[in-house]
């Protein structure tokens, strides 16, 4: 294996050790055709898995689970004797999906289905593995939003990604880091060495792979096949879900009037501050686009002006009660809520419309 180390010059990524943290949410699922139909087993350790599989046939599944726990994975929901179609029916909290024995072409098809049918809080990330035989497929994956790929000849290697995401603690301090250069426990397969040419091909197609760097096996890459940072995409899905959960908890208390708007702002601020604390949102960005304006019931409102600092890591705008029609008020509808968030890579906007109060 020979890779020119100058390839890493000017890569704007901070090296950091993996934090030893507990999982905050159950987010990882492994689907297998082995086992008993409709059985779902939540696994929290290698010892638990070893005991559970005794006397059962999980020949193809075992490497996936072993790699997950060898890399410190927190919790894994095993869905047995199931087809890949079950992935689209799982609860929203299950975000990261892997499938035992999934061919890359099949992963492409399933991830495309995710892109089409699963939006907002329903989004999921499909993990897949690419081998040397799959190189011709890689350029066809770039437009897919829901797919993350690991290049390896080791069966189940994509579970290193699942393990890393499962350990991110949402309610922690500085627990969100980029996946690139993460130390991993994965025996490298040098039957197909990572040459300069292969390095470039994998990098250009946003495929994750392992190299021996600075005396350890580390992941290189850190992106979805779409080119978006893997951890940021995962965190955005979680943020969508937790914000929705907190708003729902507030709205079922039947708040109303100006107190409602004040409470909505407070709940949103408290929840978004969690993401500033864990490191997902940053406080040094500005809204550099043109003024963001919306038209509601024929009236134009300015959400945020160009060059406005996002000094809190987020910016919240709730339209006034006067923006609603009599029918909307009668239907107990809240004014539309607009949020601007600033993560490490970009500034995004979210709209929450139609919440009932």
Coordinates of C-alpha atoms in Angstrom, one line a residue:
X1 CA 0.0 0.0 0.0
X2 CA 1.4 3.4 -1.0
X3 CA -0.5 6.6 -0.7
X4 CA 1.1 10.0 -1.0
X5 CA 0.6 11.7 2.4
X6 CA 0.4 15.1 0.6
X7 CA -3.1 14.2 -0.3
X8 CA -4.1 15.2 3.3
X9 CA -2.6 18.6 3.2
X10 CA -5.2 21.5 3.5
X11 CA -7.9 19.1 4.6
X12 CA -9.9 21.3 7.0
X13 CA -10.8 18.7 9.5
X14 CA -9.9 18.6 13.2
X15 CA -8.5 15.4 14.5
X16 CA -10.1 14.2 17.7
X17 CA -10.4 11.0 19.8
X18 CA -13.7 9.2 19.9
X19 CA -15.5 10.2 23.0
X20 CA -16.6 7.4 25.4
X21 CA -20.3 8.2 25.7
X22 CA -23.6 6.5 26.2
X23 CA -26.2 6.4 23.5
X24 CA -29.0 9.0 23.8
X25 CA -31.4 7.4 21.3
X26 CA -32.1 4.0 19.7
X27 CA -31.3 4.8 16.1
X28 CA -29.5 1.8 14.5
X29 CA -31.3 -1.2 12.9
X30 CA -29.8 -4.3 11.3
X31 CA -32.2 -6.2 9.0
X32 CA -31.5 -9.8 8.3
X33 CA -33.2 -12.7 6.5
X34 CA -32.0 -15.1 9.2
X35 CA -33.8 -15.8 12.5
X36 CA -37.6 -15.9 13.2
X37 CA -40.2 -13.9 11.3
X38 CA -41.2 -10.6 12.9
X39 CA -38.8 -11.0 15.8
X40 CA -37.1 -7.8 16.9
X41 CA -34.3 -8.0 19.4
X42 CA -32.6 -4.9 21.0
X43 CA -28.9 -5.7 21.6
X44 CA -26.7 -3.6 23.9
X45 CA -23.4 -5.7 24.1
X46 CA -21.4 -8.4 22.4
X47 CA -22.0 -10.6 25.4
X48 CA -25.7 -10.3 25.0
X49 CA -25.4 -11.1 21.3
X50 CA -23.3 -14.1 21.9
X51 CA -25.8 -15.5 24.4
X52 CA -28.8 -14.7 22.1
X53 CA -27.4 -16.4 19.0
X54 CA -26.4 -19.6 20.8
X55 CA -28.3 -22.5 19.2
X56 CA -29.6 -20.3 16.4
X57 CA -28.5 -19.9 12.8
X58 CA -27.1 -16.4 12.3
X59 CA -24.1 -17.3 10.1
X60 CA -24.4 -14.3 7.8
X61 CA -25.6 -11.9 10.5
X62 CA -22.8 -12.5 13.0
X63 CA -20.0 -10.6 11.3
X64 CA -22.2 -7.4 11.1
X65 CA -23.1 -7.5 14.8
X66 CA -19.5 -8.4 15.8
X67 CA -18.1 -5.4 14.0
X68 CA -20.7 -3.1 15.4
X69 CA -19.8 -4.0 19.0
X70 CA -16.1 -4.2 18.3
X71 CA -16.3 -0.6 17.4
X72 CA -18.1 0.4 20.6
X73 CA -21.6 0.5 19.1
X74 CA -24.2 1.4 21.8
X75 CA -27.5 -0.2 20.8
X76 CA -28.6 -2.3 17.8
X77 CA -32.1 -3.3 16.9
X78 CA -32.0 -6.7 15.1
X79 CA -35.0 -7.2 12.8
X80 CA -35.1 -10.9 11.9
X81 CA -36.4 -12.8 8.9
X82 CA -37.4 -9.6 7.2
X83 CA -37.2 -8.1 3.7
X84 CA -35.7 -4.7 3.0
X85 CA -39.2 -3.3 2.6
X86 CA -39.5 -3.2 6.4
X87 CA -37.0 -0.4 6.5
X88 CA -39.6 2.1 5.3
X89 CA -42.1 1.1 8.0
X90 CA -39.8 1.4 11.0
X91 CA -40.4 4.1 13.7
X92 CA -38.9 7.4 12.9
X93 CA -36.4 7.1 15.8
X94 CA -34.7 4.3 13.9
X95 CA -32.6 6.4 11.5
X96 CA -29.5 4.3 10.5
X97 CA -30.4 1.2 8.6
X98 CA -28.1 -1.7 7.5
X99 CA -29.1 -4.9 5.7
X100 CA -27.2 -8.2 5.9
X101 CA -25.8 -9.2 2.5
X102 CA -27.2 -6.1 0.7
X103 CA -25.6 -5.8 -2.7
X104 CA -24.6 -2.2 -3.7
X105 CA -27.0 -2.1 -6.6
X106 CA -29.9 -3.1 -4.3
X107 CA -28.7 -0.5 -1.8
X108 CA -28.9 2.1 -4.6
X109 CA -32.5 1.1 -5.3
X110 CA -33.6 1.1 -1.6
X111 CA -31.8 4.4 -0.8
X112 CA -33.6 6.0 -3.9
X113 CA -36.9 4.8 -2.4
X114 CA -35.9 6.5 0.9
X115 CA -35.2 9.7 -1.0
X116 CA -38.6 9.6 -2.6
X117 CA -40.8 8.6 0.3
X118 CA -39.1 9.6 3.6
X119 CA -38.9 13.3 4.3
X120 CA -38.2 15.5 7.3
X121 CA -38.6 13.6 10.6
X122 CA -39.1 10.3 8.6
X123 CA -35.7 10.5 6.9
X124 CA -33.3 7.5 7.2
X125 CA -29.7 6.8 6.3
X126 CA -29.0 3.5 4.5
X127 CA -25.5 1.9 5.0
X128 CA -23.9 -0.2 2.3
X129 CA -20.6 -1.8 1.4
X130 CA -18.7 -1.5 -1.8
X131 CA -16.0 -3.9 -2.9
X132 CA -13.5 -3.7 -5.8
X133 CA -16.1 -5.4 -8.0
X134 CA -18.5 -2.4 -7.4
X135 CA -16.2 0.4 -8.6
X136 CA -18.2 1.0 -11.8
X137 CA -21.3 1.6 -9.7
X138 CA -19.9 4.3 -7.6
X139 CA -20.3 7.3 -10.0
X140 CA -24.1 6.4 -10.2
X141 CA -24.6 7.0 -6.5
X142 CA -23.7 10.7 -6.3
X143 CA -27.3 12.0 -6.6
X144 CA -28.6 9.8 -3.8
X145 CA -29.3 11.7 -0.5
X146 CA -29.9 8.8 1.9
X147 CA -26.9 6.5 1.3
X148 CA -23.5 6.1 3.0
X149 CA -21.0 3.6 1.6
X150 CA -18.0 1.9 3.1
X151 CA -15.4 0.4 0.7
X152 CA -14.0 -2.8 2.1
X153 CA -13.5 -6.5 1.3
X154 CA -14.6 -7.2 4.9
X155 CA -18.2 -8.4 5.2
X156 CA -20.1 -6.1 7.5
X157 CA -17.6 -3.3 7.3
X158 CA -20.4 -0.7 7.0
X159 CA -21.3 -1.4 10.7
X160 CA -18.3 0.8 11.7
X161 CA -20.4 3.7 10.5
X162 CA -23.4 2.5 12.5
X163 CA -21.3 2.1 15.6
X164 CA -19.9 5.6 15.3
X165 CA -23.3 7.3 14.9
X166 CA -24.9 5.2 17.7
X167 CA -22.4 6.7 20.2
X168 CA -23.2 10.4 19.6
X169 CA -24.8 11.7 22.7
X170 CA -27.3 14.4 21.9
X171 CA -27.5 15.8 25.4
X172 CA -23.7 16.1 25.8
X173 CA -21.0 18.7 25.6
X174 CA -18.9 18.7 22.4
X175 CA -19.9 15.2 21.4
X176 CA -20.5 15.8 17.7
X177 CA -17.5 15.4 15.5
X178 CA -16.8 14.6 11.9
X179 CA -16.5 10.9 11.0
X180 CA -13.3 11.4 9.1
X181 CA -10.1 10.0 10.7
X182 CA -12.0 8.1 13.3
X183 CA -10.0 5.2 14.7
X184 CA -11.7 1.9 13.9
X185 CA -11.4 -1.8 14.7
X186 CA -11.5 -3.4 11.3
X187 CA -8.9 -5.8 9.9
X188 CA -7.7 -4.2 6.7
X189 CA -7.9 -6.3 3.6
X190 CA -4.8 -5.5 1.5
X191 CA -5.8 -8.0 -1.2
X192 CA -6.9 -4.9 -3.0
X193 CA -4.5 -2.2 -1.8
X194 CA -5.5 1.5 -1.6
X195 CA -3.3 3.0 -4.4
X196 CA -3.2 6.7 -5.3
X197 CA -5.6 6.0 -8.2
X198 CA -8.1 4.1 -6.0
X199 CA -7.8 6.7 -3.3
X200 CA -8.8 9.4 -5.8
X201 CA -11.7 7.3 -7.2
X202 CA -13.2 6.6 -3.7
X203 CA -12.7 10.2 -2.6
X204 CA -14.3 11.7 -5.7
X205 CA -17.4 9.4 -5.2
X206 CA -17.7 10.2 -1.5
X207 CA -17.1 6.6 -0.4
X208 CA -15.6 6.0 3.1
X209 CA -12.6 3.6 3.4
X210 CA -9.9 2.7 5.9
X211 CA -6.2 3.4 5.8
X212 CA -3.4 2.9 8.3
X213 CA -2.6 6.5 9.3
X214 CA -0.5 7.6 12.2
X215 CA -0.2 4.1 13.5
X216 CA -3.9 3.3 13.5
X217 CA -6.7 2.1 11.2
X218 CA -8.8 5.2 10.5
X219 CA -11.8 6.0 8.3
X220 CA -11.1 8.4 5.5
X221 CA -14.0 10.3 4.0
X222 CA -16.9 11.1 6.3
X223 CA -19.5 11.9 3.7
X224 CA -22.7 10.5 2.4
X225 CA -22.6 9.6 -1.3
X226 CA -24.4 12.9 -2.0
X227 CA -21.3 14.7 -0.7
X228 CA -23.0 16.0 2.4
X229 CA -21.2 15.3 5.7
X230 CA -22.5 12.1 7.2
X231 CA -22.6 13.3 10.8
X232 CA -24.3 16.6 9.9
X233 CA -27.0 14.8 7.9
X234 CA -27.6 12.4 10.8
X235 CA -27.8 15.2 13.3
X236 CA -30.2 17.2 11.1
X237 CA -32.6 14.2 11.1
X238 CA -32.3 13.9 14.9
X239 CA -32.9 17.7 15.3
X240 CA -36.0 17.5 13.2
X241 CA -37.3 14.7 15.4
X242 CA -36.5 16.2 18.8
X243 CA -37.8 19.7 17.9
X244 CA -41.0 18.0 16.7
X245 CA -41.3 16.0 19.9
X246 CA -40.7 19.0 22.2
X247 CA -43.3 21.1 20.3
X248 CA -45.8 18.4 20.4
X249 CA -45.3 18.0 24.2
X250 CA -46.0 21.7 24.5
X251 CA -48.9 22.0 22.2
X252 CA -50.9 19.2 23.8
X253 CA -51.1 21.3 26.9
X254 CA -53.6 23.5 25.0
X255 CA -51.7 26.8 25.3
X256 CA -53.2 29.7 23.5
X257 CA -52.8 33.4 22.7
X258 CA -49.6 35.4 23.1
X259 CA -48.5 33.0 25.9
X260 CA -48.5 30.3 23.2
X261 CA -46.0 32.2 21.0
X262 CA -43.8 32.9 23.9
X263 CA -43.8 29.3 25.0
X264 CA -43.1 28.1 21.5
X265 CA -40.0 30.3 21.3
X266 CA -38.8 29.2 24.7
X267 CA -39.2 25.5 23.9
X268 CA -37.4 25.9 20.5
X269 CA -34.6 27.9 22.1
X270 CA -34.1 25.3 24.9
X271 CA -34.0 22.4 22.4
X272 CA -31.7 24.2 19.9
X273 CA -29.3 25.2 22.7
X274 CA -28.8 21.5 23.2
X275 CA -27.4 21.3 19.7
X276 CA -25.1 24.3 20.3
X277 CA -23.8 22.6 23.4
X278 CA -23.2 19.2 21.7
X279 CA -21.3 20.9 18.9
X280 CA -23.6 20.5 16.0
X281 CA -24.6 24.1 15.8
X282 CA -22.0 26.9 15.6
X283 CA -22.3 30.6 16.6
X284 CA -20.0 32.2 14.1
X285 CA -22.2 32.2 10.9
X286 CA -24.3 34.8 9.1
X287 CA -27.3 34.5 6.7
X288 CA -25.4 35.4 3.5
X289 CA -28.3 34.7 1.1
X290 CA -30.7 37.3 0.0
X291 CA -33.5 38.3 2.4
X292 CA -35.7 35.3 3.2
X293 CA -39.3 36.3 2.7
X294 CA -42.5 34.3 2.8
X295 CA -46.1 35.1 1.7
X296 CA -48.8 33.9 4.0
X297 CA -52.4 34.6 3.3
X298 CA -51.4 37.2 0.7
X299 CA -49.1 39.1 3.1
X300 CA -45.3 39.1 2.7
X301 CA -43.2 38.6 5.8
X302 CA -39.4 38.9 6.1
X303 CA -38.0 36.0 8.1
X304 CA -34.3 37.1 8.1
X305 CA -32.4 39.8 6.3
X306 CA -29.2 39.3 4.4
X307 CA -26.0 39.4 6.5
X308 CA -27.9 38.9 9.8
X309 CA -25.5 37.2 12.3
X310 CA -26.7 33.8 13.6
X311 CA -24.9 34.4 16.9
X312 CA -26.9 31.9 18.9
X313 CA -26.3 29.1 16.4
X314 CA -30.0 29.5 15.3
X315 CA -32.6 32.1 14.5
X316 CA -36.3 31.7 15.2
X317 CA -39.1 33.7 13.6
X318 CA -42.7 33.0 14.5
X319 CA -45.3 34.9 12.4
X320 CA -47.8 37.0 14.3
X321 CA -51.4 36.0 15.1
X322 CA -52.5 38.6 12.5
X323 CA -51.0 36.4 9.8
X324 CA -53.7 33.8 10.3
X325 CA -57.2 33.7 8.7
X326 CA -60.3 33.3 10.8
X327 CA -60.6 29.7 9.6
X328 CA -57.0 29.0 10.7
X329 CA -57.7 30.4 14.1
X330 CA -60.9 28.5 14.4
X331 CA -59.0 25.3 13.5
X332 CA -56.6 26.0 16.5
X333 CA -53.7 26.5 14.1
X334 CA -50.5 28.1 15.3
X335 CA -48.8 30.7 13.1
X336 CA -46.0 29.3 10.9
X337 CA -42.6 28.9 12.6
X338 CA -39.4 29.4 10.7
X339 CA -35.9 28.4 11.9
X340 CA -32.5 29.1 10.6
X341 CA -29.7 26.9 11.9
X342 CA -26.0 27.1 11.4
X343 CA -24.0 23.9 11.4
X344 CA -20.3 23.4 10.9
X345 CA -20.7 23.3 7.1
X346 CA -23.6 25.4 6.1
X347 CA -26.7 27.5 7.1
X348 CA -30.0 25.7 6.7
X349 CA -33.6 26.8 7.0
X350 CA -36.6 24.9 8.4
X351 CA -40.3 25.7 8.3
X352 CA -42.7 24.2 10.9
X353 CA -46.2 24.8 9.6
X354 CA -49.6 23.6 10.8
X355 CA -48.9 22.8 14.4
X356 CA -52.2 22.7 16.4
X357 CA -52.6 24.6 19.6

